[in-house]
């Protein structure tokens, strides 16, 4: 049986945690002062790939399109999924790409990876832009079966199929979990509620072993990293970057604030007089709820 | 069903020593740890000793983890000075007990369990994987069952499929669930236990060296008795770590039950003592008030910026005030020179005060609050530490040495772990796991341990050292009875005879005399009042409220409570309202109820509740331990 060959596409995003994020006076994000990190949804995709590493001993490649310093996103992803190979597609020509042009770059990169690809993973969306369609578009370009909103999956190595559970959220209808079986190769986008489930001692021991290996590899991540410029990648210049983007963001407007309809009173938690007032209000509200 | 040779339940220092030893002997073992990572549930005082007993042998850390242990392991500081202080208000009388600390000892290092156990785990796991085993964290064992017909022992957990083993080592601590599952021993009672609470105080390395006037690798241990006990039986301690201090209070649990007091109040009493206040003092930034009339968004921006600046300031300062880290970062090219770090630090500081109105004041910084029950080996060690093919080690077997100022637990558990591993390796070779071949052999090995002897008998040599250390104590402070005993004991021949007599009579009968209000409270208080030096404090420490201490802790909440109250209206439960270190209990209309969310799993309430460890990965995650 051939070992599974996997790829994960990831994105470098601003770190929105307190103490790391910085804003301009007009309230917009100051990208120069804000640290960057692996996008949280990309992290979940890497976690999902790691499941196959632990369970099936899969080979994992992680790739990203971004500036040279996006290698830290790859490093973080490697620490999550114990990736064997890291690809960074970095060239000035790639700048200004919309999701379709990004998909073209990623597709070309994935096709350049060694061996026949079985599963490609991506996150559900990004935290700094509505670019959730990059995954599906890459799948379409690769010609892989696409399965979205995956919350868990397993691979049947003999049949060479994947069985995935997907979360369907429909307006006004209770959530539905759909189970889909599809022949490899497939492209999975991973739902934020994804959870890896290891149920035996041997799987858990393998999990710990690969996790340790991942930590070591991530420490020396440059050894597994390969950076491609446009020529090395060999992609059509008209299909990538600004030139290959049919859509352009030409203006960003702030969402106007809605008019508040409720009457809010502000209480200071450190003022005991205020606390007393809140308790009295709560008591009033609670006693009104008692059915007499 | 998967099969393994040995299951070790609990990844504390005893369980890890067992894993390391079994793997060194080429045996397959899996260690199951409930915490998300090994070490996050562990807390100790703590000092780790390596001992060299006059008679018999013990298994020390360096015997298991290699002779280079001291250089490789994340130890804090080598304790080179050990002092006992008697306190009364602002007066302190100090006695040097370094000779007692060095008694039959290779070394004693201050340690923080989270880091140290992680290091033990890495070493043990590497060896275990070579034998087809390993460490599995995040798994809570809920049952062990025996299928005698098929000669198999089945381990059941909350998280994994059940699996089969040949033998088990129970290293699940003082509140051992395995002991309850197997009914190998009853739960420990108050008289057999101590309750300890501890605060980790942050203090840069160089400031510690300066305050205590010690070298970069040296450390000190300070014990306290007297009025800081608030009339309870026990005392306080302060150990120097590399860039933190461990400050804690340890009390006989039965004494706390007799007159309930909040454990954090006992800790606060210690922190308010002027001697300790001076030892923990540091410079602390205080946030300026944010103008509430500003736009919400602007306020948030300022708050974020202040957080970022304070974080940066601490980062640079921790480097600047630590000679080893300073050198390391210059070597790795992060900084060019010490001057560069210094100027960066003052630059940040300047920005803090000029741009954001951050001020600096003398105070102290507490980083972590924790608590633990400690078994007193004199009173609760298991006489037969096994059940079928399950061997009990360390705290789970009720084994710890408490003799006056001599407090040892980690090294005892490690010694037990190795003995259990050796017994099981022998049983695996003969494929004989009967009580006679395995359990009795292990019991015999434990009985031969010098630690067991220390739990059973008074050691006249140690007694002499202790008596010598107290030679400056005016004898008229003591009661007539104590004074006479001390006088007699000063003579070698009588001491020898008396020790023999006591050991024949039964050591435990003497304990109420030794561990009395007189020795913990009255004598030290009077001693300090009469002969103590006056120490004045240069500031009033802002001691955090319990709620703030709990808010700083890191929990992985479980919706389901791991503790169930059995008798909501009994006396013990009512006392827990006071005695639970994180105030999980409250009383309303005579009924005690629990809110488990703040539980730090010390087990103070375990005697009279249905007490289990939380499910895998849930509950408290200590950063220091």
mmCIF file with all atom_site columns, N, CA and C in Angstrom, chain A residues 191-234:
data_model
loop_
_atom_site.group_PDB
_atom_site.id
_atom_site.type_symbol
_atom_site.label_atom_id
_atom_site.label_alt_id
_atom_site.label_comp_id
_atom_site.label_asym_id
_atom_site.label_entity_id
_atom_site.label_seq_id
_atom_site.pdbx_PDB_ins_code
_atom_site.Cartn_x
_atom_site.Cartn_y
_atom_site.Cartn_z
_atom_site.occupancy
_atom_site.B_iso_or_equiv
_atom_site.pdbx_formal_charge
_atom_site.auth_seq_id
_atom_site.auth_comp_id
_atom_site.auth_asym_id
_atom_site.auth_atom_id
_atom_site.pdbx_PDB_model_num
ATOM 1   N N  . UNK A 1 191 ? -13.654 22.611 8.834   1.00 0.00 ? 191 UNK A N  1
ATOM 2   C CA . UNK A 1 191 ? -14.533 23.453 9.643   1.00 0.00 ? 191 UNK A CA 1
ATOM 3   C C  . UNK A 1 191 ? -13.833 23.814 10.966  1.00 0.00 ? 191 UNK A C  1
ATOM 4   N N  . UNK A 1 192 ? -14.120 25.027 11.515  1.00 0.00 ? 192 UNK A N  1
ATOM 5   C CA . UNK A 1 192 ? -13.472 25.391 12.799  1.00 0.00 ? 192 UNK A CA 1
ATOM 6   C C  . UNK A 1 192 ? -13.772 24.402 13.927  1.00 0.00 ? 192 UNK A C  1
ATOM 7   N N  . UNK A 1 193 ? -14.882 23.675 13.834  1.00 0.00 ? 193 UNK A N  1
ATOM 8   C CA . UNK A 1 193 ? -15.210 22.746 14.929  1.00 0.00 ? 193 UNK A CA 1
ATOM 9   C C  . UNK A 1 193 ? -14.551 21.381 14.730  1.00 0.00 ? 193 UNK A C  1
ATOM 10  N N  . UNK A 1 194 ? -13.624 21.280 13.766  1.00 0.00 ? 194 UNK A N  1
ATOM 11  C CA . UNK A 1 194 ? -12.953 20.007 13.511  1.00 0.00 ? 194 UNK A CA 1
ATOM 12  C C  . UNK A 1 194 ? -12.248 19.483 14.751  1.00 0.00 ? 194 UNK A C  1
ATOM 13  N N  . UNK A 1 195 ? -12.318 18.192 14.964  1.00 0.00 ? 195 UNK A N  1
ATOM 14  C CA . UNK A 1 195 ? -11.630 17.595 16.103  1.00 0.00 ? 195 UNK A CA 1
ATOM 15  C C  . UNK A 1 195 ? -11.018 16.263 15.684  1.00 0.00 ? 195 UNK A C  1
ATOM 16  N N  . UNK A 1 196 ? -9.741  16.092 15.998  1.00 0.00 ? 196 UNK A N  1
ATOM 17  C CA . UNK A 1 196 ? -9.107  14.795 15.735  1.00 0.00 ? 196 UNK A CA 1
ATOM 18  C C  . UNK A 1 196 ? -9.430  13.878 16.901  1.00 0.00 ? 196 UNK A C  1
ATOM 19  N N  . UNK A 1 197 ? -9.716  12.660 16.587  1.00 0.00 ? 197 UNK A N  1
ATOM 20  C CA . UNK A 1 197 ? -10.084 11.738 17.646  1.00 0.00 ? 197 UNK A CA 1
ATOM 21  C C  . UNK A 1 197 ? -9.185  10.495 17.620  1.00 0.00 ? 197 UNK A C  1
ATOM 22  N N  . UNK A 1 198 ? -8.351  10.383 18.626  1.00 0.00 ? 198 UNK A N  1
ATOM 23  C CA . UNK A 1 198 ? -7.473  9.204  18.705  1.00 0.00 ? 198 UNK A CA 1
ATOM 24  C C  . UNK A 1 198 ? -7.961  8.324  19.851  1.00 0.00 ? 198 UNK A C  1
ATOM 25  N N  . UNK A 1 199 ? -8.286  7.084  19.558  1.00 0.00 ? 199 UNK A N  1
ATOM 26  C CA . UNK A 1 199 ? -8.971  6.287  20.577  1.00 0.00 ? 199 UNK A CA 1
ATOM 27  C C  . UNK A 1 199 ? -8.134  5.153  21.159  1.00 0.00 ? 199 UNK A C  1
ATOM 28  N N  . UNK A 1 200 ? -6.958  4.896  20.598  1.00 0.00 ? 200 UNK A N  1
ATOM 29  C CA . UNK A 1 200 ? -6.189  3.796  21.173  1.00 0.00 ? 200 UNK A CA 1
ATOM 30  C C  . UNK A 1 200 ? -4.857  4.299  21.729  1.00 0.00 ? 200 UNK A C  1
ATOM 31  N N  . UNK A 1 201 ? -4.302  3.499  22.609  1.00 0.00 ? 201 UNK A N  1
ATOM 32  C CA . UNK A 1 201 ? -3.026  3.863  23.232  1.00 0.00 ? 201 UNK A CA 1
ATOM 33  C C  . UNK A 1 201 ? -1.950  3.998  22.153  1.00 0.00 ? 201 UNK A C  1
ATOM 34  N N  . UNK A 1 202 ? -1.944  3.072  21.187  1.00 0.00 ? 202 UNK A N  1
ATOM 35  C CA . UNK A 1 202 ? -0.870  3.120  20.176  1.00 0.00 ? 202 UNK A CA 1
ATOM 36  C C  . UNK A 1 202 ? -0.965  4.383  19.328  1.00 0.00 ? 202 UNK A C  1
ATOM 37  N N  . UNK A 1 203 ? -2.208  4.805  19.002  1.00 0.00 ? 203 UNK A N  1
ATOM 38  C CA . UNK A 1 203 ? -2.352  6.059  18.245  1.00 0.00 ? 203 UNK A CA 1
ATOM 39  C C  . UNK A 1 203 ? -1.845  7.237  19.064  1.00 0.00 ? 203 UNK A C  1
ATOM 40  N N  . UNK A 1 204 ? -2.162  7.205  20.359  1.00 0.00 ? 204 UNK A N  1
ATOM 41  C CA . UNK A 1 204 ? -1.741  8.322  21.200  1.00 0.00 ? 204 UNK A CA 1
ATOM 42  C C  . UNK A 1 204 ? -0.213  8.361  21.367  1.00 0.00 ? 204 UNK A C  1
ATOM 43  N N  . UNK A 1 205 ? 0.396   7.187  21.404  1.00 0.00 ? 205 UNK A N  1
ATOM 44  C CA . UNK A 1 205 ? 1.861   7.156  21.494  1.00 0.00 ? 205 UNK A CA 1
ATOM 45  C C  . UNK A 1 205 ? 2.469   7.707  20.202  1.00 0.00 ? 205 UNK A C  1
ATOM 46  N N  . UNK A 1 206 ? 1.862   7.320  19.056  1.00 0.00 ? 206 UNK A N  1
ATOM 47  C CA . UNK A 1 206 ? 2.337   7.849  17.769  1.00 0.00 ? 206 UNK A CA 1
ATOM 48  C C  . UNK A 1 206 ? 2.150   9.361  17.733  1.00 0.00 ? 206 UNK A C  1
ATOM 49  N N  . UNK A 1 207 ? 1.013   9.822  18.247  1.00 0.00 ? 207 UNK A N  1
ATOM 50  C CA . UNK A 1 207 ? 0.728   11.261 18.296  1.00 0.00 ? 207 UNK A CA 1
ATOM 51  C C  . UNK A 1 207 ? 1.846   11.994 19.035  1.00 0.00 ? 207 UNK A C  1
ATOM 52  N N  . UNK A 1 208 ? 2.216   11.475 20.191  1.00 0.00 ? 208 UNK A N  1
ATOM 53  C CA . UNK A 1 208 ? 3.268   12.125 20.990  1.00 0.00 ? 208 UNK A CA 1
ATOM 54  C C  . UNK A 1 208 ? 4.607   12.095 20.248  1.00 0.00 ? 208 UNK A C  1
ATOM 55  N N  . UNK A 1 209 ? 4.859   10.970 19.595  1.00 0.00 ? 209 UNK A N  1
ATOM 56  C CA . UNK A 1 209 ? 6.137   10.811 18.895  1.00 0.00 ? 209 UNK A CA 1
ATOM 57  C C  . UNK A 1 209 ? 6.247   11.826 17.754  1.00 0.00 ? 209 UNK A C  1
ATOM 58  N N  . UNK A 1 210 ? 5.188   11.912 16.927  1.00 0.00 ? 210 UNK A N  1
ATOM 59  C CA . UNK A 1 210 ? 5.230   12.845 15.798  1.00 0.00 ? 210 UNK A CA 1
ATOM 60  C C  . UNK A 1 210 ? 5.226   14.292 16.270  1.00 0.00 ? 210 UNK A C  1
ATOM 61  N N  . UNK A 1 211 ? 4.534   14.530 17.394  1.00 0.00 ? 211 UNK A N  1
ATOM 62  C CA . UNK A 1 211 ? 4.497   15.892 17.906  1.00 0.00 ? 211 UNK A CA 1
ATOM 63  C C  . UNK A 1 211 ? 5.910   16.351 18.306  1.00 0.00 ? 211 UNK A C  1
ATOM 64  N N  . UNK A 1 212 ? 6.615   15.440 18.919  1.00 0.00 ? 212 UNK A N  1
ATOM 65  C CA . UNK A 1 212 ? 7.989   15.755 19.311  1.00 0.00 ? 212 UNK A CA 1
ATOM 66  C C  . UNK A 1 212 ? 8.860   15.994 18.072  1.00 0.00 ? 212 UNK A C  1
ATOM 67  N N  . UNK A 1 213 ? 8.666   15.124 17.086  1.00 0.00 ? 213 UNK A N  1
ATOM 68  C CA . UNK A 1 213 ? 9.413   15.263 15.831  1.00 0.00 ? 213 UNK A CA 1
ATOM 69  C C  . UNK A 1 213 ? 9.094   16.614 15.185  1.00 0.00 ? 213 UNK A C  1
ATOM 70  N N  . UNK A 1 214 ? 7.796   16.988 15.263  1.00 0.00 ? 214 UNK A N  1
ATOM 71  C CA . UNK A 1 214 ? 7.355   18.257 14.671  1.00 0.00 ? 214 UNK A CA 1
ATOM 72  C C  . UNK A 1 214 ? 8.062   19.425 15.349  1.00 0.00 ? 214 UNK A C  1
ATOM 73  N N  . UNK A 1 215 ? 8.186   19.343 16.635  1.00 0.00 ? 215 UNK A N  1
ATOM 74  C CA . UNK A 1 215 ? 8.822   20.411 17.396  1.00 0.00 ? 215 UNK A CA 1
ATOM 75  C C  . UNK A 1 215 ? 10.286  20.558 16.960  1.00 0.00 ? 215 UNK A C  1
ATOM 76  N N  . UNK A 1 216 ? 10.941  19.432 16.837  1.00 0.00 ? 216 UNK A N  1
ATOM 77  C CA . UNK A 1 216 ? 12.344  19.437 16.416  1.00 0.00 ? 216 UNK A CA 1
ATOM 78  C C  . UNK A 1 216 ? 12.492  19.980 14.994  1.00 0.00 ? 216 UNK A C  1
ATOM 79  N N  . UNK A 1 217 ? 11.604  19.491 14.099  1.00 0.00 ? 217 UNK A N  1
ATOM 80  C CA . UNK A 1 217 ? 11.664  19.941 12.701  1.00 0.00 ? 217 UNK A CA 1
ATOM 81  C C  . UNK A 1 217 ? 11.400  21.436 12.613  1.00 0.00 ? 217 UNK A C  1
ATOM 82  N N  . UNK A 1 218 ? 10.415  21.907 13.380  1.00 0.00 ? 218 UNK A N  1
ATOM 83  C CA . UNK A 1 218 ? 10.056  23.325 13.306  1.00 0.00 ? 218 UNK A CA 1
ATOM 84  C C  . UNK A 1 218 ? 11.202  24.198 13.813  1.00 0.00 ? 218 UNK A C  1
ATOM 85  N N  . UNK A 1 219 ? 11.969  23.666 14.742  1.00 0.00 ? 219 UNK A N  1
ATOM 86  C CA . UNK A 1 219 ? 13.114  24.428 15.258  1.00 0.00 ? 219 UNK A CA 1
ATOM 87  C C  . UNK A 1 219 ? 14.150  24.650 14.166  1.00 0.00 ? 219 UNK A C  1
ATOM 88  N N  . UNK A 1 220 ? 14.274  23.660 13.292  1.00 0.00 ? 220 UNK A N  1
ATOM 89  C CA . UNK A 1 220 ? 15.206  23.775 12.165  1.00 0.00 ? 220 UNK A CA 1
ATOM 90  C C  . UNK A 1 220 ? 14.426  23.799 10.849  1.00 0.00 ? 220 UNK A C  1
ATOM 91  N N  . UNK A 1 221 ? 13.354  24.619 10.830  1.00 0.00 ? 221 UNK A N  1
ATOM 92  C CA . UNK A 1 221 ? 12.420  24.530 9.699   1.00 0.00 ? 221 UNK A CA 1
ATOM 93  C C  . UNK A 1 221 ? 13.054  24.892 8.369   1.00 0.00 ? 221 UNK A C  1
ATOM 94  N N  . UNK A 1 222 ? 14.127  25.670 8.400   1.00 0.00 ? 222 UNK A N  1
ATOM 95  C CA . UNK A 1 222 ? 14.739  26.089 7.131   1.00 0.00 ? 222 UNK A CA 1
ATOM 96  C C  . UNK A 1 222 ? 15.276  24.893 6.349   1.00 0.00 ? 222 UNK A C  1
ATOM 97  N N  . UNK A 1 223 ? 15.558  23.818 7.085   1.00 0.00 ? 223 UNK A N  1
ATOM 98  C CA . UNK A 1 223 ? 16.052  22.610 6.400   1.00 0.00 ? 223 UNK A CA 1
ATOM 99  C C  . UNK A 1 223 ? 14.990  21.989 5.497   1.00 0.00 ? 223 UNK A C  1
ATOM 100 N N  . UNK A 1 224 ? 13.709  22.168 5.867   1.00 0.00 ? 224 UNK A N  1
ATOM 101 C CA . UNK A 1 224 ? 12.660  21.577 5.028   1.00 0.00 ? 224 UNK A CA 1
ATOM 102 C C  . UNK A 1 224 ? 12.019  22.610 4.102   1.00 0.00 ? 224 UNK A C  1
ATOM 103 N N  . UNK A 1 225 ? 12.516  23.857 4.173   1.00 0.00 ? 225 UNK A N  1
ATOM 104 C CA . UNK A 1 225 ? 11.866  24.938 3.421   1.00 0.00 ? 225 UNK A CA 1
ATOM 105 C C  . UNK A 1 225 ? 12.472  25.129 2.033   1.00 0.00 ? 225 UNK A C  1
ATOM 106 N N  . UNK A 1 226 ? 11.580  25.286 1.035   1.00 0.00 ? 226 UNK A N  1
ATOM 107 C CA . UNK A 1 226 ? 12.045  25.647 -0.302  1.00 0.00 ? 226 UNK A CA 1
ATOM 108 C C  . UNK A 1 226 ? 11.250  26.864 -0.746  1.00 0.00 ? 226 UNK A C  1
ATOM 109 N N  . UNK A 1 227 ? 11.961  27.930 -1.145  1.00 0.00 ? 227 UNK A N  1
ATOM 110 C CA . UNK A 1 227 ? 11.284  29.152 -1.584  1.00 0.00 ? 227 UNK A CA 1
ATOM 111 C C  . UNK A 1 227 ? 11.352  29.222 -3.110  1.00 0.00 ? 227 UNK A C  1
ATOM 112 N N  . UNK A 1 228 ? 10.198  29.454 -3.730  1.00 0.00 ? 228 UNK A N  1
ATOM 113 C CA . UNK A 1 228 ? 10.124  29.520 -5.191  1.00 0.00 ? 228 UNK A CA 1
ATOM 114 C C  . UNK A 1 228 ? 9.802   30.947 -5.633  1.00 0.00 ? 228 UNK A C  1
ATOM 115 N N  . UNK A 1 229 ? 10.573  31.477 -6.612  1.00 0.00 ? 229 UNK A N  1
ATOM 116 C CA . UNK A 1 229 ? 10.100  32.705 -7.245  1.00 0.00 ? 229 UNK A CA 1
ATOM 117 C C  . UNK A 1 229 ? 9.314   32.288 -8.482  1.00 0.00 ? 229 UNK A C  1
ATOM 118 N N  . UNK A 1 230 ? 8.830   33.276 -9.231  1.00 0.00 ? 230 UNK A N  1
ATOM 119 C CA . UNK A 1 230 ? 7.907   32.939 -10.329 1.00 0.00 ? 230 UNK A CA 1
ATOM 120 C C  . UNK A 1 230 ? 8.547   32.020 -11.374 1.00 0.00 ? 230 UNK A C  1
ATOM 121 N N  . UNK A 1 231 ? 9.839   32.242 -11.641 1.00 0.00 ? 231 UNK A N  1
ATOM 122 C CA . UNK A 1 231 ? 10.503  31.408 -12.651 1.00 0.00 ? 231 UNK A CA 1
ATOM 123 C C  . UNK A 1 231 ? 10.686  29.988 -12.158 1.00 0.00 ? 231 UNK A C  1
ATOM 124 N N  . UNK A 1 232 ? 11.096  29.887 -10.869 1.00 0.00 ? 232 UNK A N  1
ATOM 125 C CA . UNK A 1 232 ? 11.291  28.537 -10.318 1.00 0.00 ? 232 UNK A CA 1
ATOM 126 C C  . UNK A 1 232 ? 9.982   27.759 -10.273 1.00 0.00 ? 232 UNK A C  1
ATOM 127 N N  . UNK A 1 233 ? 8.901   28.504 -10.015 1.00 0.00 ? 233 UNK A N  1
ATOM 128 C CA . UNK A 1 233 ? 7.607   27.822 -9.948  1.00 0.00 ? 233 UNK A CA 1
ATOM 129 C C  . UNK A 1 233 ? 7.115   27.474 -11.352 1.00 0.00 ? 233 UNK A C  1
ATOM 130 N N  . UNK A 1 234 ? 7.481   28.296 -12.330 1.00 0.00 ? 234 UNK A N  1
ATOM 131 C CA . UNK A 1 234 ? 7.100   28.011 -13.719 1.00 0.00 ? 234 UNK A CA 1
ATOM 132 C C  . UNK A 1 234 ? 5.621   28.201 -13.971 1.00 0.00 ? 234 UNK A C  1
#
